[in-house]
Amino acid sequence: RPPRSTLSSSSAASDVYKRQTQAGAQIGNVVWILIVLVGCILVSTLNLVTIRERYDEIAVRRCEGARKRDVVAQVVTESVLTSFAGGLMGLPLGYLAAALMRRIVEIPFRFDPRYAGVAVGVAVVLGLLASVVPARRTASLDPAGVLTRRLS
C-alpha cells in the first residue's frame, strides 16, 4: 500500500497543473481578444488609407451615376475579400506557431483544423466591421468637391 503522502502529493500536483492550465487559458483569451482588437484597428486604418488614395476614382464613379450604397458595397466587399485572404494566409502561420510552442513549452499547443473555419470567419467579420466607417465616410463625399480640389 503506497503512503498517503504520495497520493496527496500527486493529487496536489494534478490540482496545481489544472490551475496553471486554466490560468494559461484565461491569459490566452485576453491576449487573443487584444490581438483581435488590434487587428480590427489595423484593418480599419488600412481601409481609410486605401480609400483616401482612391478618392478621385470614387468621385468619378459617383459623377457617372454610382449611388452611395454602390460605393459602400464596393468598399465593404473589398475589405471582406482582403480579410478573407488574410485569414487564409494566417492559417499556415497558426500551424507553425502551434508547432513551435509545443517545442518551447511543455503545454500541448495544437492546431485544430476544425477551428480553421472559425478563424477565417472571425477575420471576415473583423474586415466587415472595420470597413463600415470608412465605407460610409467615402460614400458621403461630395464628388464635385473632391475633383475640384484635385484640379486646383
Coordinates of N, CA and C in Angstrom, one line a residue:
R1 N 0.8 -1.2 0.0 CA 0.0 0.0 0.0 C 0.9 1.2 0.0
P2 N 0.7 2.2 -1.0 CA 1.5 3.4 -1.0 C 1.2 4.3 0.1
P3 N 2.2 5.1 0.5 CA 2.0 6.0 1.6 C 1.0 7.1 1.2
R4 N 0.3 7.6 2.2 CA -0.7 8.7 1.9 C -0.1 9.9 1.3
S5 N 1.1 10.2 1.7 CA 1.7 11.5 1.2 C 1.9 11.4 -0.3
T6 N 2.2 10.2 -0.9 CA 2.3 10.1 -2.3 C 1.0 10.4 -3.0
L7 N 0.0 9.8 -2.5 CA -1.4 10.1 -3.1 C -1.7 11.5 -3.0
S8 N -1.6 12.1 -1.9 CA -2.0 13.5 -1.8 C -1.0 14.5 -2.6
S9 N 0.3 14.1 -2.7 CA 1.2 14.9 -3.5 C 0.9 14.8 -5.0
S10 N 0.5 13.6 -5.5 CA 0.1 13.5 -6.9 C -1.2 14.2 -7.1
S11 N -2.1 14.2 -6.1 CA -3.4 14.9 -6.3 C -3.1 16.4 -6.2
A12 N -2.2 16.8 -5.4 CA -1.9 18.3 -5.3 C -1.2 18.7 -6.6
A13 N -0.3 17.9 -7.1 CA 0.3 18.2 -8.4 C -0.7 18.3 -9.5
S14 N -1.7 17.4 -9.5 CA -2.7 17.5 -10.5 C -3.6 18.8 -10.4
D15 N -3.9 19.2 -9.1 CA -4.6 20.4 -8.9 C -3.8 21.6 -9.4
V16 N -2.5 21.6 -9.1 CA -1.6 22.7 -9.5 C -1.6 22.8 -11.0
Y17 N -1.5 21.6 -11.7 CA -1.5 21.6 -13.1 C -2.8 22.2 -13.7
K18 N -3.9 21.8 -13.1 CA -5.2 22.2 -13.6 C -5.3 23.7 -13.4
R19 N -4.9 24.3 -12.3 CA -5.0 25.7 -12.0 C -4.1 26.5 -13.0
Q20 N -2.9 25.9 -13.2 CA -2.0 26.6 -14.2 C -2.5 26.6 -15.6
T21 N -3.1 25.5 -16.0 CA -3.7 25.3 -17.3 C -4.9 26.3 -17.5
Q22 N -5.7 26.4 -16.4 CA -6.8 27.4 -16.5 C -6.3 28.8 -16.6
A23 N -5.3 29.1 -15.8 CA -4.8 30.5 -15.8 C -4.2 30.8 -17.2
G24 N -3.5 29.8 -17.7 CA -2.9 30.0 -19.1 C -4.0 30.2 -20.1
A25 N -5.1 29.4 -20.0 CA -6.2 29.6 -20.9 C -6.8 31.0 -20.8
Q26 N -6.9 31.5 -19.6 CA -7.5 32.8 -19.4 C -6.6 33.9 -19.9
I27 N -5.3 33.7 -19.7 CA -4.3 34.7 -20.3 C -4.4 34.6 -21.8
G28 N -4.4 33.4 -22.3 CA -4.5 33.3 -23.8 C -5.7 33.9 -24.3
N29 N -6.9 33.8 -23.6 CA -8.1 34.5 -24.1 C -7.9 36.0 -24.1
V30 N -7.3 36.6 -23.1 CA -7.1 38.0 -23.0 C -6.2 38.5 -24.1
V31 N -5.1 37.7 -24.4 CA -4.2 38.0 -25.4 C -4.9 37.9 -26.8
W32 N -5.7 36.9 -27.0 CA -6.5 36.7 -28.2 C -7.4 37.9 -28.5
I33 N -8.1 38.4 -27.5 CA -9.0 39.5 -27.6 C -8.2 40.7 -28.0
L34 N -7.1 41.0 -27.3 CA -6.3 42.2 -27.6 C -5.8 42.1 -29.1
I35 N -5.4 40.9 -29.5 CA -4.9 40.8 -30.9 C -6.0 41.1 -31.9
V36 N -7.2 40.6 -31.6 CA -8.3 40.8 -32.5 C -8.6 42.3 -32.5
L37 N -8.6 43.0 -31.4 CA -8.9 44.4 -31.4 C -7.8 45.2 -32.2
V38 N -6.6 44.8 -32.0 CA -5.5 45.5 -32.7 C -5.7 45.2 -34.2
G39 N -6.0 44.0 -34.6 CA -6.2 43.6 -36.0 C -7.4 44.4 -36.6
C40 N -8.4 44.6 -35.8 CA -9.6 45.4 -36.3 C -9.2 46.8 -36.6
I41 N -8.4 47.4 -35.7 CA -7.9 48.8 -35.8 C -7.0 48.9 -37.0
L42 N -6.1 47.9 -37.2 CA -5.2 48.0 -38.3 C -6.0 47.8 -39.7
V43 N -6.9 46.9 -39.7 CA -7.7 46.8 -41.0 C -8.5 48.1 -41.3
S44 N -9.1 48.7 -40.2 CA -9.8 49.9 -40.4 C -8.9 51.0 -40.9
T45 N -7.7 51.1 -40.4 CA -6.7 52.1 -40.8 C -6.3 51.9 -42.2
L46 N -6.0 50.6 -42.5 CA -5.7 50.3 -43.9 C -6.8 50.6 -44.9
N47 N -8.0 50.4 -44.5 CA -9.1 50.8 -45.4 C -9.2 52.3 -45.6
L48 N -9.0 53.1 -44.5 CA -9.0 54.5 -44.6 C -7.9 55.0 -45.5
V49 N -6.7 54.5 -45.4 CA -5.6 54.9 -46.2 C -5.8 54.5 -47.7
T50 N -6.3 53.3 -47.9 CA -6.5 52.8 -49.3 C -7.6 53.7 -49.9
I51 N -8.7 53.9 -49.2 CA -9.8 54.7 -49.8 C -9.4 56.1 -50.0
R52 N -8.6 56.7 -49.1 CA -8.2 58.1 -49.3 C -7.4 58.2 -50.6
E53 N -6.6 57.3 -50.9 CA -5.8 57.3 -52.1 C -6.7 57.2 -53.4
R54 N -7.9 56.7 -53.2 CA -8.8 56.4 -54.3 C -10.0 57.4 -54.4
Y55 N -9.9 58.5 -53.7 CA -11.0 59.4 -53.6 C -11.4 59.9 -55.1
D56 N -10.4 60.1 -55.9 CA -10.6 60.6 -57.3 C -11.4 59.5 -58.0
E57 N -11.0 58.3 -57.9 CA -11.7 57.2 -58.6 C -13.2 57.1 -58.2
I58 N -13.4 57.2 -56.9 CA -14.7 57.1 -56.3 C -15.5 58.3 -56.7
A59 N -14.9 59.5 -56.7 CA -15.6 60.7 -57.1 C -16.1 60.5 -58.6
V60 N -15.2 60.0 -59.4 CA -15.6 59.8 -60.8 C -16.7 58.8 -60.9
R61 N -16.7 57.7 -60.2 CA -17.8 56.8 -60.2 C -19.1 57.4 -59.8
R62 N -19.0 58.3 -58.7 CA -20.2 58.9 -58.3 C -20.8 59.9 -59.3
C63 N -19.9 60.6 -60.0 CA -20.3 61.5 -61.1 C -20.9 60.7 -62.3
E64 N -20.5 59.5 -62.5 CA -21.0 58.7 -63.6 C -22.3 58.0 -63.2
G65 N -22.8 58.2 -61.9 CA -24.1 57.7 -61.5 C -24.1 56.7 -60.5
A66 N -22.9 56.3 -59.9 CA -22.9 55.3 -58.8 C -23.6 55.9 -57.6
R67 N -24.5 55.2 -57.0 CA -25.2 55.6 -55.8 C -24.3 55.4 -54.6
K68 N -24.7 56.1 -53.5 CA -23.9 55.9 -52.2 C -23.8 54.5 -51.8
R69 N -24.9 53.8 -51.9 CA -24.9 52.4 -51.5 C -24.0 51.5 -52.4
D70 N -23.8 51.9 -53.7 CA -22.9 51.2 -54.5 C -21.4 51.4 -54.1
V71 N -21.1 52.6 -53.6 CA -19.8 52.9 -53.1 C -19.6 52.1 -51.8
V72 N -20.6 52.1 -50.9 CA -20.5 51.4 -49.7 C -20.3 49.9 -50.0
A73 N -21.0 49.3 -50.9 CA -20.9 47.9 -51.2 C -19.5 47.6 -51.8
Q74 N -19.0 48.5 -52.6 CA -17.6 48.3 -53.2 C -16.6 48.2 -52.1
V75 N -16.6 49.2 -51.2 CA -15.6 49.3 -50.1 C -15.7 48.1 -49.2
V76 N -17.0 47.7 -48.8 CA -17.2 46.6 -47.9 C -16.7 45.3 -48.5
T77 N -17.1 45.1 -49.8 CA -16.7 43.9 -50.5 C -15.2 43.8 -50.6
E78 N -14.5 44.8 -50.9 CA -13.0 44.8 -51.0 C -12.4 44.5 -49.6
S79 N -13.0 45.0 -48.6 CA -12.4 44.8 -47.3 C -12.7 43.4 -46.8
V80 N -13.9 42.8 -47.1 CA -14.2 41.5 -46.7 C -13.3 40.5 -47.5
L81 N -13.1 40.7 -48.8 CA -12.2 39.8 -49.5 C -10.8 39.9 -49.1
T82 N -10.3 41.1 -48.7 CA -9.0 41.2 -48.2 C -8.8 40.5 -46.9
S83 N -9.8 40.6 -46.0 CA -9.8 39.9 -44.7 C -9.8 38.4 -44.9
F84 N -10.6 38.0 -45.9 CA -10.7 36.5 -46.1 C -9.4 36.0 -46.6
A85 N -8.7 36.7 -47.5 CA -7.4 36.3 -48.0 C -6.4 36.3 -46.8
G86 N -6.5 37.3 -46.0 CA -5.6 37.4 -44.8 C -5.8 36.2 -43.8
G87 N -7.1 35.9 -43.6 CA -7.4 34.8 -42.7 C -6.9 33.5 -43.3
L88 N -7.0 33.3 -44.6 CA -6.5 32.0 -45.2 C -4.9 32.0 -45.1
M89 N -4.3 33.1 -45.3 CA -2.8 33.2 -45.2 C -2.3 33.0 -43.8
G90 N -3.2 33.3 -42.8 CA -2.8 33.2 -41.4 C -2.8 31.8 -40.9
L91 N -3.6 30.9 -41.6 CA -3.7 29.5 -41.1 C -2.4 28.8 -41.1
P92 N -1.5 28.8 -42.1 CA -0.2 28.2 -42.0 C 0.6 28.8 -40.9
L93 N 0.5 30.1 -40.7 CA 1.3 30.7 -39.6 C 0.8 30.2 -38.3
G94 N -0.5 30.0 -38.1 CA -1.0 29.5 -36.8 C -0.5 28.0 -36.6
Y95 N -0.5 27.3 -37.7 CA 0.0 25.9 -37.6 C 1.5 25.9 -37.1
L96 N 2.3 26.7 -37.8 CA 3.7 26.8 -37.4 C 3.9 27.3 -36.0
A97 N 3.1 28.3 -35.6 CA 3.2 28.8 -34.2 C 2.9 27.8 -33.2
A98 N 1.9 27.0 -33.5 CA 1.5 25.9 -32.5 C 2.6 24.9 -32.4
A99 N 3.2 24.5 -33.6 CA 4.3 23.5 -33.6 C 5.5 24.1 -32.8
L100 N 5.8 25.3 -33.0 CA 6.9 26.0 -32.3 C 6.7 26.0 -30.8
M101 N 5.5 26.4 -30.4 CA 5.1 26.5 -29.0 C 5.2 25.1 -28.3
R102 N 4.8 24.1 -29.0 CA 4.9 22.7 -28.5 C 6.3 22.4 -28.1
R103 N 7.3 22.8 -28.9 CA 8.7 22.5 -28.7 C 9.3 23.4 -27.5
I104 N 8.8 24.6 -27.4 CA 9.3 25.5 -26.4 C 8.7 25.2 -25.0
V105 N 7.4 25.0 -24.9 CA 6.8 24.9 -23.6 C 6.2 23.5 -23.6
E106 N 6.0 23.0 -22.4 CA 5.5 21.6 -22.2 C 4.0 21.5 -22.2
I107 N 3.3 22.6 -22.5 CA 1.9 22.6 -22.7 C 1.5 22.2 -24.1
P108 N 0.6 21.3 -24.3 CA 0.4 20.7 -25.6 C -0.4 21.7 -26.5
F109 N 0.3 22.7 -27.2 CA -0.4 23.5 -28.1 C -0.7 22.7 -29.3
R110 N -1.9 22.9 -30.0 CA -2.2 22.2 -31.2 C -3.0 23.0 -32.1
F111 N -2.8 22.7 -33.4 CA -3.6 23.4 -34.4 C -4.7 22.5 -34.8
D112 N -5.9 22.9 -34.5 CA -7.1 22.0 -34.7 C -7.8 22.5 -36.0
P113 N -7.8 21.7 -37.0 CA -8.4 22.1 -38.3 C -9.8 22.5 -38.2
R114 N -10.5 22.0 -37.2 CA -12.0 22.3 -37.1 C -12.1 23.8 -36.8
Y115 N -11.1 24.4 -36.2 CA -11.2 25.8 -35.8 C -10.7 26.7 -36.9
A116 N -10.1 26.2 -38.0 CA -9.6 27.0 -39.1 C -10.7 27.8 -39.7
G117 N -11.9 27.2 -39.9 CA -13.0 27.9 -40.4 C -13.5 29.0 -39.5
V118 N -13.4 28.8 -38.2 CA -13.8 29.8 -37.2 C -12.8 31.0 -37.3
A119 N -11.5 30.7 -37.5 CA -10.5 31.7 -37.6 C -10.7 32.6 -38.8
V120 N -11.0 31.9 -39.9 CA -11.2 32.7 -41.2 C -12.5 33.5 -41.0
G121 N -13.5 32.9 -40.4 CA -14.8 33.6 -40.2 C -14.6 34.8 -39.3
V122 N -13.8 34.7 -38.3 CA -13.5 35.9 -37.4 C -12.8 37.0 -38.2
A123 N -11.9 36.6 -39.1 CA -11.2 37.5 -39.9 C -12.1 38.3 -40.8
V124 N -13.1 37.5 -41.4 CA -14.1 38.1 -42.3 C -15.0 39.1 -41.6
V125 N -15.4 38.7 -40.4 CA -16.3 39.6 -39.6 C -15.5 40.8 -39.2
L126 N -14.3 40.7 -38.8 CA -13.5 41.9 -38.4 C -13.3 42.8 -39.6
G127 N -13.1 42.2 -40.8 CA -13.0 43.0 -42.0 C -14.3 43.8 -42.3
L128 N -15.4 43.1 -42.1 CA -16.7 43.7 -42.3 C -16.9 44.9 -41.3
L129 N -16.6 44.6 -40.0 CA -16.8 45.7 -39.0 C -15.8 46.8 -39.2
A130 N -14.6 46.5 -39.7 CA -13.6 47.6 -39.8 C -13.9 48.4 -41.1
S131 N -14.8 47.9 -42.0 CA -15.0 48.7 -43.2 C -16.2 49.6 -43.2
V132 N -17.0 49.4 -42.2 CA -18.3 50.2 -42.1 C -18.1 51.7 -42.1
V133 N -17.2 52.1 -41.2 CA -17.0 53.6 -41.0 C -16.3 54.1 -42.3
P134 N -15.2 53.5 -42.8 CA -14.6 54.1 -44.0 C -15.6 54.1 -45.2
A135 N -16.4 53.0 -45.3 CA -17.3 53.0 -46.4 C -18.4 54.1 -46.3
R136 N -18.9 54.3 -45.2 CA -19.9 55.4 -45.0 C -19.3 56.7 -45.2
R137 N -18.1 56.9 -44.7 CA -17.4 58.2 -44.9 C -17.2 58.5 -46.4
T138 N -16.7 57.4 -47.1 CA -16.4 57.6 -48.5 C -17.7 57.8 -49.3
A139 N -18.7 57.2 -49.0 CA -20.0 57.3 -49.7 C -20.6 58.7 -49.6
S140 N -20.2 59.4 -48.5 CA -20.8 60.7 -48.2 C -19.9 61.8 -48.8
L141 N -18.9 61.5 -49.5 CA -18.0 62.5 -50.1 C -18.8 63.3 -51.2
D142 N -18.5 64.5 -51.3 CA -19.0 65.3 -52.4 C -18.1 65.2 -53.6
P143 N -18.5 64.5 -54.7 CA -17.6 64.2 -55.8 C -17.1 65.5 -56.5
A144 N -18.0 66.5 -56.6 CA -17.5 67.8 -57.2 C -16.4 68.4 -56.4
G145 N -16.5 68.4 -55.0 CA -15.5 69.0 -54.2 C -14.2 68.2 -54.3
V146 N -14.3 66.9 -54.3 CA -13.0 66.1 -54.4 C -12.3 66.4 -55.8
L147 N -13.1 66.4 -56.8 CA -12.4 66.6 -58.1 C -12.0 68.1 -58.3
T148 N -12.7 69.0 -57.7 CA -12.2 70.4 -57.7 C -10.9 70.6 -57.0
R149 N -10.8 70.0 -55.8 CA -9.6 70.1 -55.1 C -8.4 69.5 -55.8
R150 N -8.7 68.5 -56.6 CA -7.6 67.8 -57.3 C -7.1 68.6 -58.5
L151 N -8.0 69.4 -59.1 CA -7.6 70.2 -60.2 C -6.9 71.5 -59.8
S152 N -7.2 72.0 -58.6 CA -6.6 73.3 -58.2 C -5.2 73.1 -57.5

